[in-house]
């Protein structure tokens, strides 16, 4: 199979479903509705213990923008150190300047800390001012891939830019489309962009087992829409069907 499927996993349970469905790799994240933040030590340790497939971990101390303080930068360096100790295969990073440029100094320090591990530049790329200048800078840093939606809300909308990025990148770096990819559109995105790696979540809702539910309290507050009696968990059947859609392109 020429294609590789990376599942954005929000839990160890999702990691196991991704593996069961035939994914090549998982990116383990917390707080996916906020764009993903660094998962806990326990999540990383258990995922590494239970997975046979590749395990990448996002290194992102908070949601919001990608302009980090000196303290946040130190936190990311420490998280990479912990990820290395736990035996992950790769880290997923991305720091920008206030002007929307790739922060060469800070990204270089994170990459040096991750020496020997695979490095993905995450969707901070989609918030860059100039995608082509950013592409060249990220290549010069030595990253192995860029996760991007083509600077659109969903990858299917970003196909023109994704295609051009893949052509410009050539064999120098992997362009990995992500955001809104599913078993119904992945073949089209693969054909039209020329990409070989894809990032998606393949999740289904799982109802909470709670019987008593206090109607007077919301843990997320009244201004934040959070499903408090259910979870979104990667589904192995959805993963398998997406893998099958890619495999059919090779026939």
mmCIF file of C-alpha atoms in Angstrom:
data_model
loop_
_atom_site.group_PDB
_atom_site.id
_atom_site.type_symbol
_atom_site.label_atom_id
_atom_site.label_comp_id
_atom_site.label_asym_id
_atom_site.label_seq_id
_atom_site.Cartn_x
_atom_site.Cartn_y
_atom_site.Cartn_z
ATOM 1 C CA UNK A 1 0.000 0.000 0.000
ATOM 2 C CA UNK A 2 1.440 3.357 -1.075
ATOM 3 C CA UNK A 3 -0.770 5.396 1.258
ATOM 4 C CA UNK A 4 -0.516 5.954 5.011
ATOM 5 C CA UNK A 5 -3.364 6.825 7.336
ATOM 6 C CA UNK A 6 -2.732 8.814 10.523
ATOM 7 C CA UNK A 7 -5.560 8.922 13.048
ATOM 8 C CA UNK A 8 -5.948 11.947 15.303
ATOM 9 C CA UNK A 9 -6.681 10.094 18.555
ATOM 10 C CA UNK A 10 -8.227 11.832 21.552
ATOM 11 C CA UNK A 11 -7.668 8.956 23.976
ATOM 12 C CA UNK A 12 -5.935 5.624 24.414
ATOM 13 C CA UNK A 13 -9.234 3.978 23.520
ATOM 14 C CA UNK A 14 -9.198 5.856 20.204
ATOM 15 C CA UNK A 15 -5.579 4.790 19.642
ATOM 16 C CA UNK A 16 -6.560 1.137 20.024
ATOM 17 C CA UNK A 17 -9.509 1.536 17.655
ATOM 18 C CA UNK A 18 -7.194 3.175 15.107
ATOM 19 C CA UNK A 19 -4.787 0.254 15.336
ATOM 20 C CA UNK A 20 -7.619 -2.263 15.070
ATOM 21 C CA UNK A 21 -8.871 -0.529 11.927
ATOM 22 C CA UNK A 22 -5.515 -0.663 10.152
ATOM 23 C CA UNK A 23 -4.097 2.841 10.656
ATOM 24 C CA UNK A 24 -0.380 3.321 10.063
ATOM 25 C CA UNK A 25 0.073 5.873 12.852
ATOM 26 C CA UNK A 26 -1.782 7.827 15.510
ATOM 27 C CA UNK A 27 -1.329 11.385 16.663
ATOM 28 C CA UNK A 28 -2.339 11.415 20.316
ATOM 29 C CA UNK A 29 -3.916 14.693 21.451
ATOM 30 C CA UNK A 30 -5.978 16.091 24.281
ATOM 31 C CA UNK A 31 -8.656 18.781 23.750
ATOM 32 C CA UNK A 32 -9.248 18.103 20.068
ATOM 33 C CA UNK A 33 -12.215 20.555 19.886
ATOM 34 C CA UNK A 34 -9.647 23.247 20.774
ATOM 35 C CA UNK A 35 -7.257 22.127 18.051
ATOM 36 C CA UNK A 36 -5.362 19.633 20.207
ATOM 37 C CA UNK A 37 -3.069 20.006 23.208
ATOM 38 C CA UNK A 38 -0.391 17.820 24.772
ATOM 39 C CA UNK A 39 -1.881 14.639 26.280
ATOM 40 C CA UNK A 40 -1.134 13.495 29.817
ATOM 41 C CA UNK A 41 1.849 11.425 30.883
ATOM 42 C CA UNK A 42 -0.484 8.538 31.623
ATOM 43 C CA UNK A 43 -2.127 8.677 28.201
ATOM 44 C CA UNK A 44 1.229 8.668 26.429
ATOM 45 C CA UNK A 45 2.648 5.879 28.595
ATOM 46 C CA UNK A 46 -0.385 3.612 28.146
ATOM 47 C CA UNK A 47 -0.621 4.288 24.423
ATOM 48 C CA UNK A 48 3.040 3.358 23.974
ATOM 49 C CA UNK A 49 2.584 0.217 26.041
ATOM 50 C CA UNK A 50 -0.454 -0.980 24.101
ATOM 51 C CA UNK A 51 0.286 0.115 20.530
ATOM 52 C CA UNK A 52 2.303 -1.714 17.910
ATOM 53 C CA UNK A 53 1.798 1.025 15.299
ATOM 54 C CA UNK A 54 3.587 4.378 15.178
ATOM 55 C CA UNK A 55 2.788 6.868 17.934
ATOM 56 C CA UNK A 56 3.190 10.613 17.498
ATOM 57 C CA UNK A 57 2.291 13.122 20.217
ATOM 58 C CA UNK A 58 1.280 16.750 19.787
ATOM 59 C CA UNK A 59 3.403 19.226 21.735
ATOM 60 C CA UNK A 60 1.115 22.176 22.367
ATOM 61 C CA UNK A 61 0.700 23.633 25.865
ATOM 62 C CA UNK A 62 -2.608 25.409 25.241
ATOM 63 C CA UNK A 63 -5.274 26.179 22.696
ATOM 64 C CA UNK A 64 -5.485 29.458 20.809
ATOM 65 C CA UNK A 65 -2.728 30.957 18.703
ATOM 66 C CA UNK A 66 0.784 29.633 18.066
ATOM 67 C CA UNK A 67 2.702 32.591 19.510
ATOM 68 C CA UNK A 68 4.253 31.158 22.646
ATOM 69 C CA UNK A 69 5.810 32.814 25.684
ATOM 70 C CA UNK A 70 9.285 31.872 26.977
ATOM 71 C CA UNK A 71 7.605 29.867 29.747
ATOM 72 C CA UNK A 72 5.399 27.972 27.277
ATOM 73 C CA UNK A 73 8.473 27.232 25.181
ATOM 74 C CA UNK A 74 10.199 25.686 28.199
ATOM 75 C CA UNK A 75 7.087 23.600 28.839
ATOM 76 C CA UNK A 76 7.198 22.270 25.270
ATOM 77 C CA UNK A 77 10.871 21.373 25.614
ATOM 78 C CA UNK A 78 10.057 19.477 28.810
ATOM 79 C CA UNK A 79 7.134 17.698 27.141
ATOM 80 C CA UNK A 80 9.415 16.570 24.302
ATOM 81 C CA UNK A 81 11.869 15.234 26.883
ATOM 82 C CA UNK A 82 9.067 13.251 28.527
ATOM 83 C CA UNK A 83 7.800 11.987 25.162
ATOM 84 C CA UNK A 84 11.306 10.742 24.352
ATOM 85 C CA UNK A 85 11.568 8.952 27.705
ATOM 86 C CA UNK A 86 8.236 7.229 27.037
ATOM 87 C CA UNK A 87 9.386 5.991 23.635
ATOM 88 C CA UNK A 88 7.117 7.843 21.212
ATOM 89 C CA UNK A 89 8.018 7.747 17.523
ATOM 90 C CA UNK A 90 7.445 11.402 16.765
ATOM 91 C CA UNK A 91 6.312 14.807 17.940
ATOM 92 C CA UNK A 92 4.007 17.341 16.329
ATOM 93 C CA UNK A 93 5.000 20.995 16.748
ATOM 94 C CA UNK A 94 4.526 24.494 15.351
ATOM 95 C CA UNK A 95 5.535 27.966 16.559
ATOM 96 C CA UNK A 96 4.791 31.232 14.752
ATOM 97 C CA UNK A 97 5.909 34.827 15.131
ATOM 98 C CA UNK A 98 3.440 37.644 15.750
ATOM 99 C CA UNK A 99 3.679 38.479 12.032
ATOM 100 C CA UNK A 100 2.454 35.039 10.965
ATOM 101 C CA UNK A 101 5.880 33.718 9.997
ATOM 102 C CA UNK A 102 7.498 30.424 10.976
ATOM 103 C CA UNK A 103 9.464 31.069 14.178
ATOM 104 C CA UNK A 104 12.798 29.658 13.074
ATOM 105 C CA UNK A 105 14.590 29.939 16.409
ATOM 106 C CA UNK A 106 11.935 28.329 18.588
ATOM 107 C CA UNK A 107 11.050 25.584 16.130
ATOM 108 C CA UNK A 108 14.744 24.774 15.698
ATOM 109 C CA UNK A 109 15.133 24.337 19.456
ATOM 110 C CA UNK A 110 12.141 21.993 19.608
ATOM 111 C CA UNK A 111 13.449 19.976 16.661
ATOM 112 C CA UNK A 112 16.880 19.680 18.247
ATOM 113 C CA UNK A 113 15.220 18.436 21.432
ATOM 114 C CA UNK A 114 13.376 15.824 19.344
ATOM 115 C CA UNK A 115 16.555 14.574 17.652
ATOM 116 C CA UNK A 116 16.004 11.037 16.424
ATOM 117 C CA UNK A 117 12.216 11.323 16.410
ATOM 118 C CA UNK A 118 9.950 12.110 13.498
ATOM 119 C CA UNK A 119 8.820 15.756 13.457
ATOM 120 C CA UNK A 120 5.528 16.970 11.984
ATOM 121 C CA UNK A 121 4.773 20.682 11.649
ATOM 122 C CA UNK A 122 1.098 20.915 12.556
ATOM 123 C CA UNK A 123 -1.706 23.164 11.351
ATOM 124 C CA UNK A 124 0.001 26.270 12.655
ATOM 125 C CA UNK A 125 1.027 26.170 8.995
ATOM 126 C CA UNK A 126 -2.554 27.049 8.059
ATOM 127 C CA UNK A 127 -2.239 30.295 10.037
ATOM 128 C CA UNK A 128 0.940 31.388 8.220
ATOM 129 C CA UNK A 129 0.901 34.538 6.093
ATOM 130 C CA UNK A 130 2.736 33.019 3.096
ATOM 131 C CA UNK A 131 2.348 29.247 2.607
ATOM 132 C CA UNK A 132 5.146 28.908 0.077
ATOM 133 C CA UNK A 133 7.715 30.852 2.062
ATOM 134 C CA UNK A 134 6.655 28.870 5.138
ATOM 135 C CA UNK A 135 7.032 25.610 3.214
ATOM 136 C CA UNK A 136 10.651 26.411 2.389
ATOM 137 C CA UNK A 137 11.420 27.469 5.950
ATOM 138 C CA UNK A 138 9.939 24.301 7.407
ATOM 139 C CA UNK A 139 11.913 22.193 4.925
ATOM 140 C CA UNK A 140 15.099 24.012 5.924
ATOM 141 C CA UNK A 141 14.380 23.206 9.585
ATOM 142 C CA UNK A 142 14.381 19.498 8.783
ATOM 143 C CA UNK A 143 10.760 18.610 9.558
ATOM 144 C CA UNK A 144 9.531 15.368 8.040
ATOM 145 C CA UNK A 145 5.975 16.430 7.174
ATOM 146 C CA UNK A 146 3.461 19.259 7.266
ATOM 147 C CA UNK A 147 -0.125 18.700 8.421
ATOM 148 C CA UNK A 148 -2.341 21.163 6.573
ATOM 149 C CA UNK A 149 -5.866 21.734 5.301
ATOM 150 C CA UNK A 150 -4.529 23.903 2.485
ATOM 151 C CA UNK A 151 -5.271 26.982 4.616
ATOM 152 C CA UNK A 152 -8.992 26.356 4.360
ATOM 153 C CA UNK A 153 -11.444 25.121 6.977
ATOM 154 C CA UNK A 154 -11.450 21.646 5.475
ATOM 155 C CA UNK A 155 -8.923 19.854 3.292
ATOM 156 C CA UNK A 156 -11.425 19.236 0.505
ATOM 157 C CA UNK A 157 -11.800 23.011 0.109
ATOM 158 C CA UNK A 158 -8.009 23.398 0.167
ATOM 159 C CA UNK A 159 -7.257 20.953 -2.656
ATOM 160 C CA UNK A 160 -5.734 23.578 -5.031
ATOM 161 C CA UNK A 161 -3.168 24.736 -2.467
ATOM 162 C CA UNK A 162 -2.536 21.193 -1.221
ATOM 163 C CA UNK A 163 -1.762 20.109 -4.764
ATOM 164 C CA UNK A 164 0.654 22.980 -5.322
ATOM 165 C CA UNK A 165 2.346 22.405 -1.974
ATOM 166 C CA UNK A 166 2.834 18.730 -2.798
ATOM 167 C CA UNK A 167 4.296 19.611 -6.194
ATOM 168 C CA UNK A 168 6.670 22.199 -4.751
ATOM 169 C CA UNK A 169 7.685 19.909 -1.899
ATOM 170 C CA UNK A 170 8.532 16.979 -4.131
ATOM 171 C CA UNK A 171 10.547 14.462 -2.131
ATOM 172 C CA UNK A 172 11.845 17.078 0.301
ATOM 173 C CA UNK A 173 8.973 16.872 2.798
ATOM 174 C CA UNK A 174 5.617 15.076 3.112
ATOM 175 C CA UNK A 175 2.460 17.148 2.675
ATOM 176 C CA UNK A 176 -0.243 15.466 4.787
ATOM 177 C CA UNK A 177 -3.788 16.770 4.235
ATOM 178 C CA UNK A 178 -6.021 16.900 7.297
ATOM 179 C CA UNK A 179 -9.363 18.358 8.486
ATOM 180 C CA UNK A 180 -12.704 16.999 7.381
ATOM 181 C CA UNK A 181 -11.249 13.934 5.651
ATOM 182 C CA UNK A 182 -13.393 10.816 5.703
ATOM 183 C CA UNK A 183 -13.987 7.587 3.800
ATOM 184 C CA UNK A 184 -16.214 9.389 1.281
ATOM 185 C CA UNK A 185 -13.779 12.091 0.165
ATOM 186 C CA UNK A 186 -10.313 10.665 0.829
ATOM 187 C CA UNK A 187 -9.964 9.062 -2.615
ATOM 188 C CA UNK A 188 -10.787 12.363 -4.331
ATOM 189 C CA UNK A 189 -8.324 14.275 -2.172
ATOM 190 C CA UNK A 190 -5.637 11.667 -2.832
ATOM 191 C CA UNK A 191 -6.151 11.745 -6.604
ATOM 192 C CA UNK A 192 -6.321 15.519 -6.918
ATOM 193 C CA UNK A 193 -3.476 16.457 -4.561
ATOM 194 C CA UNK A 194 -1.014 13.620 -5.104
ATOM 195 C CA UNK A 195 -0.632 13.281 -1.318
ATOM 196 C CA UNK A 196 0.345 9.919 0.179
ATOM 197 C CA UNK A 197 -0.342 10.499 3.889
ATOM 198 C CA UNK A 198 -3.670 11.587 5.366
ATOM 199 C CA UNK A 199 -4.847 12.735 8.796
ATOM 200 C CA UNK A 200 -8.366 12.190 10.148
ATOM 201 C CA UNK A 201 -10.206 11.235 13.325
ATOM 202 C CA UNK A 202 -12.841 8.685 12.166
ATOM 203 C CA UNK A 203 -14.808 9.156 15.394
ATOM 204 C CA UNK A 204 -18.323 8.176 16.440
ATOM 205 C CA UNK A 205 -20.275 9.352 19.495
ATOM 206 C CA UNK A 206 -20.355 7.027 22.481
ATOM 207 C CA UNK A 207 -23.089 7.617 25.049
ATOM 208 C CA UNK A 208 -22.159 8.045 28.715
ATOM 209 C CA UNK A 209 -22.985 5.233 31.109
ATOM 210 C CA UNK A 210 -24.215 7.717 33.742
ATOM 211 C CA UNK A 211 -27.771 7.075 34.890
ATOM 212 C CA UNK A 212 -28.155 10.033 37.243
ATOM 213 C CA UNK A 213 -27.512 13.338 35.460
ATOM 214 C CA UNK A 214 -27.738 16.584 37.450
ATOM 215 C CA UNK A 215 -29.668 19.009 35.202
ATOM 216 C CA UNK A 216 -28.608 22.079 37.204
ATOM 217 C CA UNK A 217 -24.852 22.032 36.558
ATOM 218 C CA UNK A 218 -22.615 22.139 33.497
ATOM 219 C CA UNK A 219 -18.922 21.492 34.097
ATOM 220 C CA UNK A 220 -18.064 23.492 30.988
ATOM 221 C CA UNK A 221 -20.136 26.475 32.078
ATOM 222 C CA UNK A 222 -23.077 27.933 30.206
ATOM 223 C CA UNK A 223 -21.050 29.645 27.460
ATOM 224 C CA UNK A 224 -19.099 26.563 26.330
ATOM 225 C CA UNK A 225 -20.867 23.862 24.333
ATOM 226 C CA UNK A 226 -19.543 20.549 25.666
ATOM 227 C CA UNK A 227 -21.239 17.165 25.460
ATOM 228 C CA UNK A 228 -20.938 16.128 29.096
ATOM 229 C CA UNK A 229 -22.704 12.796 28.786
ATOM 230 C CA UNK A 230 -20.972 11.374 25.770
ATOM 231 C CA UNK A 231 -17.589 11.026 24.088
ATOM 232 C CA UNK A 232 -16.313 11.036 20.541
ATOM 233 C CA UNK A 233 -14.189 7.910 20.068
ATOM 234 C CA UNK A 234 -12.359 6.694 16.962
ATOM 235 C CA UNK A 235 -14.228 3.784 15.387
ATOM 236 C CA UNK A 236 -12.236 0.891 13.922
ATOM 237 C CA UNK A 237 -14.870 0.192 11.264
ATOM 238 C CA UNK A 238 -14.674 3.775 9.979
ATOM 239 C CA UNK A 239 -10.890 3.522 9.927
ATOM 240 C CA UNK A 240 -11.018 0.251 8.008
ATOM 241 C CA UNK A 241 -13.440 1.645 5.423
ATOM 242 C CA UNK A 242 -11.179 4.656 4.919
ATOM 243 C CA UNK A 243 -8.153 2.377 4.482
ATOM 244 C CA UNK A 244 -10.167 0.366 1.960
ATOM 245 C CA UNK A 245 -11.019 3.531 0.006
ATOM 246 C CA UNK A 246 -7.304 4.233 -0.355
ATOM 247 C CA UNK A 247 -6.431 0.661 -1.215
ATOM 248 C CA UNK A 248 -8.961 0.739 -4.054
ATOM 249 C CA UNK A 249 -6.912 3.509 -5.652
ATOM 250 C CA UNK A 250 -4.023 1.075 -6.054
ATOM 251 C CA UNK A 251 -6.112 -1.392 -8.031
#
